[in-house]
Amino acid sequence: MKFNGFIVSLFGVILLAYLLPQGNEILPLKTITDIGIGFIFFFYGLKLAPQEIKQGLLNYKVHLIVQLTTFIVFPLLALAYLPLFEQGKDSELWTAIFFLATLPSTVSSSIVMVALAKGNLPAAIFNASLSGLIGIFATPIWLSIILGKSADFQFLDVLLKLGWQILAPLIVGLILQRIFGNWARKHSKQLALFDKGIILIIVYSSFSNSFTSNLFDAIDLSGFLLLIVGVLVLFFAVYYLTALASNLLKLTVEDKITAQFCGTKKSLVHGSVMVNVIFGNSANTGLLLLPIMLFHSSQLILIAYFAEKYRKRKPEMAKI
């Protein structure tokens, strides 16, 4: 529940964007976010601990469940939503849900929740980190395949932007890890505050554009309710599918926790960054962020509940 303050802040900046949508005119928010995004992934590279990654490397069954769920099952479930939207792929609400479904898993909250539930922590660290790296390529590939022409989506241009803004700082961080890695891990809480600050700026900027263009006027109550239900159904469908896969593969309880908690998460950090890089300052970026924010809030509350249940399990369950 430590994340509640951040969730409140997210909805606070949306209210600020509604009341004062001229932020992009007052401050150079695009420049600030572009620089901030680079630093987020530079610090991410610094914090990746090689020894922890090695510990989780051999647990291939968990890796398969988490990565296939994150990048295959989620998008396919979102595609199954298409008949619910009259405009099909041209529906901005469906596009927003599909964008959410293509994102990688979170890093920090996945690891925190797995630790709370007494799951397989090295496997969680490995999968959360691997997911973030795969997502740099998987998210734009999915979007180019499904949204390509209708969204004026230029895959190579997006890949170049992602390479310049995300991959390059990440590689620099990995190279400098031996020198500054311990410092970054020691100050991970302060760096997390920096990450959240940049996300808040991106959310404010995106919703400012959406409010000034009157984009949300086109969404009625039924559309908004469909969005909320769609997000919750995605979460629970994946949560219980990962549990089923874990049972079929006869994973230990610790590995099952990691598979469920890492496989059901979607990263608000990557979503905020990619919506900025891929879609730029277009009017619908606020709408594209809305499902991610709803999912982020829901996953923290629901996974915290499930983590507490797992934490209180009887000792003999660990042998199952």
mmCIF file of C-alpha atoms in Angstrom:
data_model
loop_
_atom_site.group_PDB
_atom_site.id
_atom_site.type_symbol
_atom_site.label_atom_id
_atom_site.label_comp_id
_atom_site.label_asym_id
_atom_site.label_seq_id
_atom_site.Cartn_x
_atom_site.Cartn_y
_atom_site.Cartn_z
ATOM 1 C CA MET A 1 0.000 0.000 0.000
ATOM 2 C CA LYS A 2 3.030 2.297 -0.066
ATOM 3 C CA PHE A 3 2.133 3.194 -3.642
ATOM 4 C CA ASN A 4 -1.169 4.878 -2.755
ATOM 5 C CA GLY A 5 0.471 8.306 -2.536
ATOM 6 C CA PHE A 6 1.691 7.955 -6.090
ATOM 7 C CA ILE A 7 -1.732 6.837 -7.318
ATOM 8 C CA VAL A 8 -3.305 9.884 -5.651
ATOM 9 C CA SER A 9 -0.654 12.065 -7.300
ATOM 10 C CA LEU A 10 -1.480 10.591 -10.709
ATOM 11 C CA PHE A 11 -5.125 11.526 -10.447
ATOM 12 C CA GLY A 12 -4.091 14.856 -8.920
ATOM 13 C CA VAL A 13 -2.087 15.846 -11.998
ATOM 14 C CA ILE A 14 -5.025 14.833 -14.206
ATOM 15 C CA LEU A 15 -7.192 17.260 -12.223
ATOM 16 C CA LEU A 16 -4.465 19.899 -12.596
ATOM 17 C CA ALA A 17 -4.366 19.268 -16.351
ATOM 18 C CA TYR A 18 -8.134 19.764 -16.466
ATOM 19 C CA LEU A 19 -8.012 23.008 -14.469
ATOM 20 C CA LEU A 20 -4.782 24.331 -15.999
ATOM 21 C CA PRO A 21 -4.193 22.651 -19.382
ATOM 22 C CA GLN A 22 -1.716 25.270 -20.598
ATOM 23 C CA GLY A 23 1.309 23.550 -19.042
ATOM 24 C CA ASN A 24 2.956 22.843 -22.402
ATOM 25 C CA GLU A 25 2.853 26.559 -23.188
ATOM 26 C CA ILE A 26 4.269 27.630 -19.803
ATOM 27 C CA LEU A 27 7.157 25.127 -19.564
ATOM 28 C CA PRO A 28 9.162 23.127 -22.174
ATOM 29 C CA LEU A 29 7.595 19.877 -20.955
ATOM 30 C CA LYS A 30 8.572 17.859 -24.046
ATOM 31 C CA THR A 31 12.250 18.690 -23.545
ATOM 32 C CA ILE A 32 12.009 17.922 -19.823
ATOM 33 C CA THR A 33 10.356 14.551 -20.441
ATOM 34 C CA ASP A 34 12.751 13.610 -23.261
ATOM 35 C CA ILE A 35 15.732 14.204 -20.971
ATOM 36 C CA GLY A 36 13.972 12.567 -18.019
ATOM 37 C CA ILE A 37 13.188 9.419 -20.033
ATOM 38 C CA GLY A 38 16.855 9.059 -20.897
ATOM 39 C CA PHE A 39 17.846 9.296 -17.237
ATOM 40 C CA ILE A 40 15.158 6.788 -16.169
ATOM 41 C CA PHE A 41 16.684 4.089 -18.369
ATOM 42 C CA PHE A 42 20.255 5.145 -17.620
ATOM 43 C CA PHE A 43 19.551 4.581 -13.913
ATOM 44 C CA TYR A 44 17.724 1.353 -14.775
ATOM 45 C CA GLY A 45 20.913 0.084 -16.455
ATOM 46 C CA LEU A 46 22.978 1.073 -13.429
ATOM 47 C CA LYS A 47 20.656 -0.801 -11.045
ATOM 48 C CA LEU A 48 20.617 -4.125 -12.923
ATOM 49 C CA ALA A 49 22.638 -6.445 -10.662
ATOM 50 C CA PRO A 50 24.376 -9.164 -12.770
ATOM 51 C CA GLN A 51 24.651 -11.626 -9.865
ATOM 52 C CA GLU A 52 20.891 -11.459 -9.188
ATOM 53 C CA ILE A 53 20.142 -11.964 -12.888
ATOM 54 C CA LYS A 54 22.405 -15.043 -12.952
ATOM 55 C CA GLN A 55 20.586 -16.561 -9.952
ATOM 56 C CA GLY A 56 17.243 -16.423 -11.742
ATOM 57 C CA LEU A 57 18.540 -17.417 -15.190
ATOM 58 C CA LEU A 58 18.010 -21.195 -15.051
ATOM 59 C CA ASN A 59 14.359 -21.213 -13.952
ATOM 60 C CA TYR A 60 13.087 -21.563 -17.520
ATOM 61 C CA LYS A 61 9.520 -22.666 -16.692
ATOM 62 C CA VAL A 62 8.813 -19.431 -14.817
ATOM 63 C CA HIS A 63 10.450 -17.406 -17.593
ATOM 64 C CA LEU A 64 8.231 -19.025 -20.233
ATOM 65 C CA ILE A 65 5.030 -18.340 -18.305
ATOM 66 C CA VAL A 66 5.898 -14.713 -17.501
ATOM 67 C CA GLN A 67 7.212 -13.671 -20.917
ATOM 68 C CA LEU A 68 4.586 -15.532 -22.982
ATOM 69 C CA THR A 69 1.832 -14.132 -20.775
ATOM 70 C CA THR A 70 3.187 -10.583 -20.948
ATOM 71 C CA PHE A 71 3.807 -10.411 -24.683
ATOM 72 C CA ILE A 72 1.486 -13.039 -26.229
ATOM 73 C CA VAL A 73 -1.500 -13.793 -23.966
ATOM 74 C CA PHE A 74 -2.208 -10.182 -22.984
ATOM 75 C CA PRO A 75 -2.284 -8.850 -26.594
ATOM 76 C CA LEU A 76 -4.392 -11.796 -27.786
ATOM 77 C CA LEU A 77 -6.931 -11.170 -25.014
ATOM 78 C CA ALA A 78 -7.048 -7.499 -26.031
ATOM 79 C CA LEU A 79 -7.664 -8.534 -29.650
ATOM 80 C CA ALA A 80 -10.617 -10.615 -28.396
ATOM 81 C CA TYR A 81 -12.160 -7.319 -27.196
ATOM 82 C CA LEU A 82 -12.477 -6.001 -30.775
ATOM 83 C CA PRO A 83 -16.109 -7.112 -31.327
ATOM 84 C CA LEU A 84 -17.143 -5.000 -28.308
ATOM 85 C CA PHE A 85 -16.178 -1.783 -30.127
ATOM 86 C CA GLU A 86 -18.220 -0.660 -33.116
ATOM 87 C CA GLN A 87 -15.285 1.069 -34.805
ATOM 88 C CA GLY A 88 -13.000 -1.937 -34.383
ATOM 89 C CA LYS A 89 -9.321 -1.055 -34.738
ATOM 90 C CA ASP A 90 -10.264 2.583 -35.362
ATOM 91 C CA SER A 91 -11.716 2.862 -31.865
ATOM 92 C CA GLU A 92 -9.458 4.975 -29.662
ATOM 93 C CA LEU A 93 -10.731 3.182 -26.547
ATOM 94 C CA TRP A 94 -9.787 -0.208 -27.958
ATOM 95 C CA THR A 95 -6.411 1.141 -29.127
ATOM 96 C CA ALA A 96 -5.761 2.322 -25.571
ATOM 97 C CA ILE A 97 -6.554 -1.150 -24.167
ATOM 98 C CA PHE A 98 -4.407 -2.852 -26.801
ATOM 99 C CA PHE A 99 -1.511 -0.490 -26.093
ATOM 100 C CA LEU A 100 -1.748 -1.456 -22.408
ATOM 101 C CA ALA A 101 -1.743 -5.159 -23.335
ATOM 102 C CA THR A 102 1.511 -4.884 -25.331
ATOM 103 C CA LEU A 103 3.530 -3.275 -22.524
ATOM 104 C CA PRO A 104 6.204 -5.086 -20.461
ATOM 105 C CA SER A 105 5.891 -6.036 -16.816
ATOM 106 C CA THR A 106 6.869 -3.692 -13.997
ATOM 107 C CA VAL A 107 10.198 -4.022 -12.212
ATOM 108 C CA SER A 108 10.006 -2.483 -8.747
ATOM 109 C CA SER A 109 6.445 -3.389 -7.728
ATOM 110 C CA SER A 110 6.784 -6.952 -9.082
ATOM 111 C CA ILE A 111 9.889 -7.531 -6.992
ATOM 112 C CA VAL A 112 8.387 -5.881 -3.900
ATOM 113 C CA MET A 113 5.197 -7.953 -4.073
ATOM 114 C CA VAL A 114 7.048 -11.229 -4.719
ATOM 115 C CA ALA A 115 9.263 -10.498 -1.716
ATOM 116 C CA LEU A 116 6.181 -9.729 0.418
ATOM 117 C CA ALA A 117 4.533 -13.010 -0.620
ATOM 118 C CA LYS A 118 7.768 -14.978 -0.001
ATOM 119 C CA GLY A 119 8.091 -16.029 -3.635
ATOM 120 C CA ASN A 120 11.163 -16.770 -5.779
ATOM 121 C CA LEU A 121 12.884 -13.379 -5.656
ATOM 122 C CA PRO A 122 15.860 -14.066 -8.018
ATOM 123 C CA ALA A 123 13.429 -15.336 -10.690
ATOM 124 C CA ALA A 124 11.272 -12.231 -10.173
ATOM 125 C CA ILE A 125 14.261 -9.908 -10.581
ATOM 126 C CA PHE A 126 15.352 -11.732 -13.736
ATOM 127 C CA ASN A 127 11.894 -11.786 -15.339
ATOM 128 C CA ALA A 128 10.992 -8.198 -14.476
ATOM 129 C CA SER A 129 14.306 -6.997 -15.899
ATOM 130 C CA LEU A 130 14.080 -9.212 -18.997
ATOM 131 C CA SER A 131 10.511 -8.067 -19.643
ATOM 132 C CA GLY A 132 11.593 -4.427 -19.685
ATOM 133 C CA LEU A 133 14.289 -5.188 -22.256
ATOM 134 C CA ILE A 134 12.015 -7.296 -24.497
ATOM 135 C CA GLY A 135 9.303 -4.632 -24.309
ATOM 136 C CA ILE A 136 11.511 -2.069 -26.047
ATOM 137 C CA PHE A 137 11.063 -4.155 -29.206
ATOM 138 C CA ALA A 138 7.878 -6.184 -28.558
ATOM 139 C CA THR A 139 5.560 -3.218 -27.909
ATOM 140 C CA PRO A 140 6.337 -1.343 -31.162
ATOM 141 C CA ILE A 141 6.280 -4.625 -33.130
ATOM 142 C CA TRP A 142 2.754 -5.447 -31.893
ATOM 143 C CA LEU A 143 1.577 -1.887 -32.568
ATOM 144 C CA SER A 144 3.067 -1.897 -36.071
ATOM 145 C CA ILE A 145 1.396 -5.232 -36.915
ATOM 146 C CA ILE A 146 -2.073 -4.345 -35.616
ATOM 147 C CA LEU A 147 -2.266 -0.536 -35.868
ATOM 148 C CA GLY A 148 0.273 0.122 -38.633
ATOM 149 C CA LYS A 149 -1.547 1.957 -41.387
ATOM 150 C CA SER A 150 -4.587 3.225 -39.507
ATOM 151 C CA ALA A 151 -2.481 4.923 -36.843
ATOM 152 C CA ASP A 152 0.155 6.373 -39.222
ATOM 153 C CA PHE A 153 2.550 4.168 -37.310
ATOM 154 C CA GLN A 154 6.065 4.166 -38.763
ATOM 155 C CA PHE A 155 7.829 1.198 -37.192
ATOM 156 C CA LEU A 156 11.404 2.079 -38.164
ATOM 157 C CA ASP A 157 11.017 5.682 -37.023
ATOM 158 C CA VAL A 158 9.628 4.498 -33.683
ATOM 159 C CA LEU A 159 12.407 1.936 -33.294
ATOM 160 C CA LEU A 160 15.011 4.645 -33.908
ATOM 161 C CA LYS A 161 13.361 6.912 -31.318
ATOM 162 C CA LEU A 162 13.209 4.080 -28.802
ATOM 163 C CA GLY A 163 16.831 3.202 -29.523
ATOM 164 C CA TRP A 164 17.957 6.783 -29.005
ATOM 165 C CA GLN A 165 15.810 7.597 -25.969
ATOM 166 C CA ILE A 166 15.724 4.236 -24.187
ATOM 167 C CA LEU A 167 18.241 1.683 -25.470
ATOM 168 C CA ALA A 168 21.254 4.006 -25.702
ATOM 169 C CA PRO A 169 20.946 5.339 -22.105
ATOM 170 C CA LEU A 170 20.304 1.774 -20.894
ATOM 171 C CA ILE A 171 23.491 0.500 -22.550
ATOM 172 C CA VAL A 172 25.505 3.413 -21.128
ATOM 173 C CA GLY A 173 24.106 2.554 -17.683
ATOM 174 C CA LEU A 174 25.106 -1.105 -18.082
ATOM 175 C CA ILE A 175 28.617 -0.095 -19.170
ATOM 176 C CA LEU A 176 29.039 2.212 -16.166
ATOM 177 C CA GLN A 177 27.469 -0.259 -13.747
ATOM 178 C CA ARG A 178 30.803 -1.431 -12.327
ATOM 179 C CA ILE A 179 31.633 2.132 -11.329
ATOM 180 C CA PHE A 180 28.241 3.495 -10.254
ATOM 181 C CA GLY A 181 26.111 0.336 -9.802
ATOM 182 C CA ASN A 182 26.460 0.147 -6.028
ATOM 183 C CA TRP A 183 25.674 3.849 -5.716
ATOM 184 C CA ALA A 184 22.513 3.449 -7.849
ATOM 185 C CA ARG A 185 21.260 0.455 -5.852
ATOM 186 C CA LYS A 186 22.017 2.235 -2.586
ATOM 187 C CA HIS A 187 19.957 5.249 -3.687
ATOM 188 C CA SER A 188 17.211 3.269 -5.453
ATOM 189 C CA LYS A 189 14.450 4.929 -3.387
ATOM 190 C CA GLN A 190 15.571 8.424 -4.396
ATOM 191 C CA LEU A 191 15.911 7.343 -8.034
ATOM 192 C CA ALA A 192 12.400 5.850 -7.867
ATOM 193 C CA LEU A 193 11.107 9.287 -6.809
ATOM 194 C CA PHE A 194 12.809 10.776 -9.873
ATOM 195 C CA ASP A 195 11.125 8.142 -12.097
ATOM 196 C CA LYS A 196 7.728 8.937 -10.605
ATOM 197 C CA GLY A 197 8.289 12.669 -11.019
ATOM 198 C CA ILE A 198 8.964 12.237 -14.745
ATOM 199 C CA ILE A 199 5.886 10.017 -15.087
ATOM 200 C CA LEU A 200 3.733 12.677 -13.425
ATOM 201 C CA ILE A 201 5.040 15.284 -15.880
ATOM 202 C CA ILE A 202 4.293 12.978 -18.846
ATOM 203 C CA VAL A 203 0.777 12.283 -17.530
ATOM 204 C CA TYR A 204 0.128 15.992 -17.000
ATOM 205 C CA SER A 205 1.411 16.891 -20.475
ATOM 206 C CA SER A 206 -0.573 14.099 -22.168
ATOM 207 C CA PHE A 207 -3.842 14.936 -20.439
ATOM 208 C CA SER A 208 -3.324 18.663 -21.073
ATOM 209 C CA ASN A 209 -3.228 17.914 -24.803
ATOM 210 C CA SER A 210 -6.308 15.709 -24.526
ATOM 211 C CA PHE A 211 -8.324 18.264 -22.550
ATOM 212 C CA THR A 212 -7.434 21.196 -24.823
ATOM 213 C CA SER A 213 -8.493 19.128 -27.858
ATOM 214 C CA ASN A 214 -11.780 18.099 -26.129
ATOM 215 C CA LEU A 215 -10.956 14.444 -26.781
ATOM 216 C CA PHE A 216 -12.745 13.125 -23.695
ATOM 217 C CA ASP A 217 -16.012 14.803 -24.737
ATOM 218 C CA ALA A 218 -16.428 11.971 -27.232
ATOM 219 C CA ILE A 219 -16.370 9.288 -24.485
ATOM 220 C CA ASP A 220 -19.694 8.590 -22.817
ATOM 221 C CA LEU A 221 -20.309 6.838 -19.499
ATOM 222 C CA SER A 222 -20.852 3.446 -21.142
ATOM 223 C CA GLY A 223 -17.494 3.722 -22.911
ATOM 224 C CA PHE A 224 -15.731 4.601 -19.672
ATOM 225 C CA LEU A 225 -17.400 1.712 -17.823
ATOM 226 C CA LEU A 226 -16.420 -0.644 -20.656
ATOM 227 C CA LEU A 227 -12.832 0.547 -20.234
ATOM 228 C CA ILE A 228 -12.837 -0.150 -16.480
ATOM 229 C CA VAL A 229 -14.448 -3.588 -16.855
ATOM 230 C CA GLY A 230 -12.085 -4.444 -19.716
ATOM 231 C CA VAL A 231 -9.037 -3.606 -17.617
ATOM 232 C CA LEU A 232 -10.244 -5.674 -14.637
ATOM 233 C CA VAL A 233 -11.168 -8.653 -16.815
ATOM 234 C CA LEU A 234 -7.685 -8.562 -18.363
ATOM 235 C CA PHE A 235 -6.089 -8.686 -14.934
ATOM 236 C CA PHE A 236 -8.152 -11.544 -13.512
ATOM 237 C CA ALA A 237 -8.029 -13.591 -16.735
ATOM 238 C CA VAL A 238 -4.241 -13.456 -16.791
ATOM 239 C CA TYR A 239 -3.892 -13.956 -13.027
ATOM 240 C CA TYR A 240 -5.827 -17.233 -13.090
ATOM 241 C CA LEU A 241 -4.328 -18.375 -16.411
ATOM 242 C CA THR A 242 -0.829 -18.040 -14.942
ATOM 243 C CA ALA A 243 -1.994 -20.008 -11.901
ATOM 244 C CA LEU A 244 -3.347 -22.762 -14.191
ATOM 245 C CA ALA A 245 -0.115 -22.877 -16.218
ATOM 246 C CA SER A 246 1.941 -22.989 -13.014
ATOM 247 C CA ASN A 247 -0.098 -25.928 -11.703
ATOM 248 C CA LEU A 248 0.187 -27.806 -15.016
ATOM 249 C CA LEU A 249 3.964 -27.349 -14.994
ATOM 250 C CA LYS A 250 4.035 -28.413 -11.316
ATOM 251 C CA LEU A 251 5.831 -25.299 -10.107
ATOM 252 C CA THR A 252 6.572 -24.794 -6.433
ATOM 253 C CA VAL A 253 4.459 -22.239 -4.575
ATOM 254 C CA GLU A 254 7.405 -19.799 -4.665
ATOM 255 C CA ASP A 255 7.726 -20.103 -8.446
ATOM 256 C CA LYS A 256 3.951 -19.877 -8.891
ATOM 257 C CA ILE A 257 3.910 -16.592 -6.945
ATOM 258 C CA THR A 258 6.616 -15.175 -9.213
ATOM 259 C CA ALA A 259 4.800 -16.310 -12.361
ATOM 260 C CA GLN A 260 1.487 -14.808 -11.220
ATOM 261 C CA PHE A 261 2.845 -11.551 -9.851
ATOM 262 C CA CYS A 262 5.273 -10.792 -12.696
ATOM 263 C CA GLY A 263 2.998 -12.127 -15.452
ATOM 264 C CA THR A 264 -0.006 -9.992 -14.529
ATOM 265 C CA LYS A 265 1.812 -6.659 -14.180
ATOM 266 C CA LYS A 266 2.034 -3.880 -16.766
ATOM 267 C CA SER A 267 4.560 -1.083 -16.459
ATOM 268 C CA LEU A 268 3.308 2.473 -16.069
ATOM 269 C CA VAL A 269 6.903 3.662 -16.527
ATOM 270 C CA HIS A 270 7.261 1.985 -19.928
ATOM 271 C CA GLY A 271 3.719 2.980 -20.885
ATOM 272 C CA SER A 272 4.322 6.638 -20.071
ATOM 273 C CA VAL A 273 7.651 6.607 -21.889
ATOM 274 C CA MET A 274 6.425 4.756 -24.965
ATOM 275 C CA VAL A 275 3.253 6.776 -25.379
ATOM 276 C CA ASN A 276 5.491 9.848 -25.431
ATOM 277 C CA VAL A 277 8.031 8.354 -27.850
ATOM 278 C CA ILE A 278 5.658 6.468 -30.161
ATOM 279 C CA PHE A 279 2.672 8.834 -30.307
ATOM 280 C CA GLY A 280 4.424 12.122 -29.479
ATOM 281 C CA ASN A 281 2.242 15.060 -28.474
ATOM 282 C CA SER A 282 -0.879 13.870 -30.277
ATOM 283 C CA ALA A 283 -4.222 14.689 -28.703
ATOM 284 C CA ASN A 284 -5.075 11.085 -27.774
ATOM 285 C CA THR A 285 -2.038 10.390 -25.565
ATOM 286 C CA GLY A 286 -4.068 11.152 -22.444
ATOM 287 C CA LEU A 287 -6.669 8.591 -23.473
ATOM 288 C CA LEU A 288 -3.933 6.054 -24.248
ATOM 289 C CA LEU A 289 -2.573 6.473 -20.725
ATOM 290 C CA LEU A 290 -5.952 6.091 -19.014
ATOM 291 C CA PRO A 291 -6.172 2.239 -19.134
ATOM 292 C CA ILE A 292 -2.541 1.970 -17.984
ATOM 293 C CA MET A 293 -3.259 4.164 -14.970
ATOM 294 C CA LEU A 294 -6.428 2.215 -14.135
ATOM 295 C CA PHE A 295 -4.580 -1.078 -14.520
ATOM 296 C CA HIS A 296 -1.624 0.197 -12.484
ATOM 297 C CA SER A 297 -3.890 1.240 -9.618
ATOM 298 C CA SER A 298 -5.855 -2.018 -9.753
ATOM 299 C CA GLN A 299 -2.819 -4.291 -9.944
ATOM 300 C CA LEU A 300 -1.173 -2.687 -6.927
ATOM 301 C CA ILE A 301 -4.263 -3.055 -4.751
ATOM 302 C CA LEU A 302 -5.193 -6.563 -5.940
ATOM 303 C CA ILE A 303 -1.664 -7.980 -5.935
ATOM 304 C CA ALA A 304 -1.074 -6.494 -2.460
ATOM 305 C CA TYR A 305 -4.163 -8.413 -1.303
ATOM 306 C CA PHE A 306 -3.015 -11.681 -2.906
ATOM 307 C CA ALA A 307 0.541 -11.166 -1.626
ATOM 308 C CA GLU A 308 -0.737 -10.863 1.921
ATOM 309 C CA LYS A 309 -2.718 -14.096 1.525
ATOM 310 C CA TYR A 310 0.360 -15.915 0.238
ATOM 311 C CA ARG A 311 2.521 -14.443 3.017
ATOM 312 C CA LYS A 312 0.204 -15.923 5.656
ATOM 313 C CA ARG A 313 0.250 -19.405 4.103
ATOM 314 C CA LYS A 314 1.162 -22.343 6.303
ATOM 315 C CA PRO A 315 4.828 -23.482 6.178
ATOM 316 C CA GLU A 316 3.961 -26.877 4.683
ATOM 317 C CA MET A 317 2.496 -25.144 1.613
ATOM 318 C CA ALA A 318 6.024 -24.240 0.558
ATOM 319 C CA LYS A 319 6.584 -27.953 -0.184
ATOM 320 C CA ILE A 320 3.610 -28.270 -2.526
#
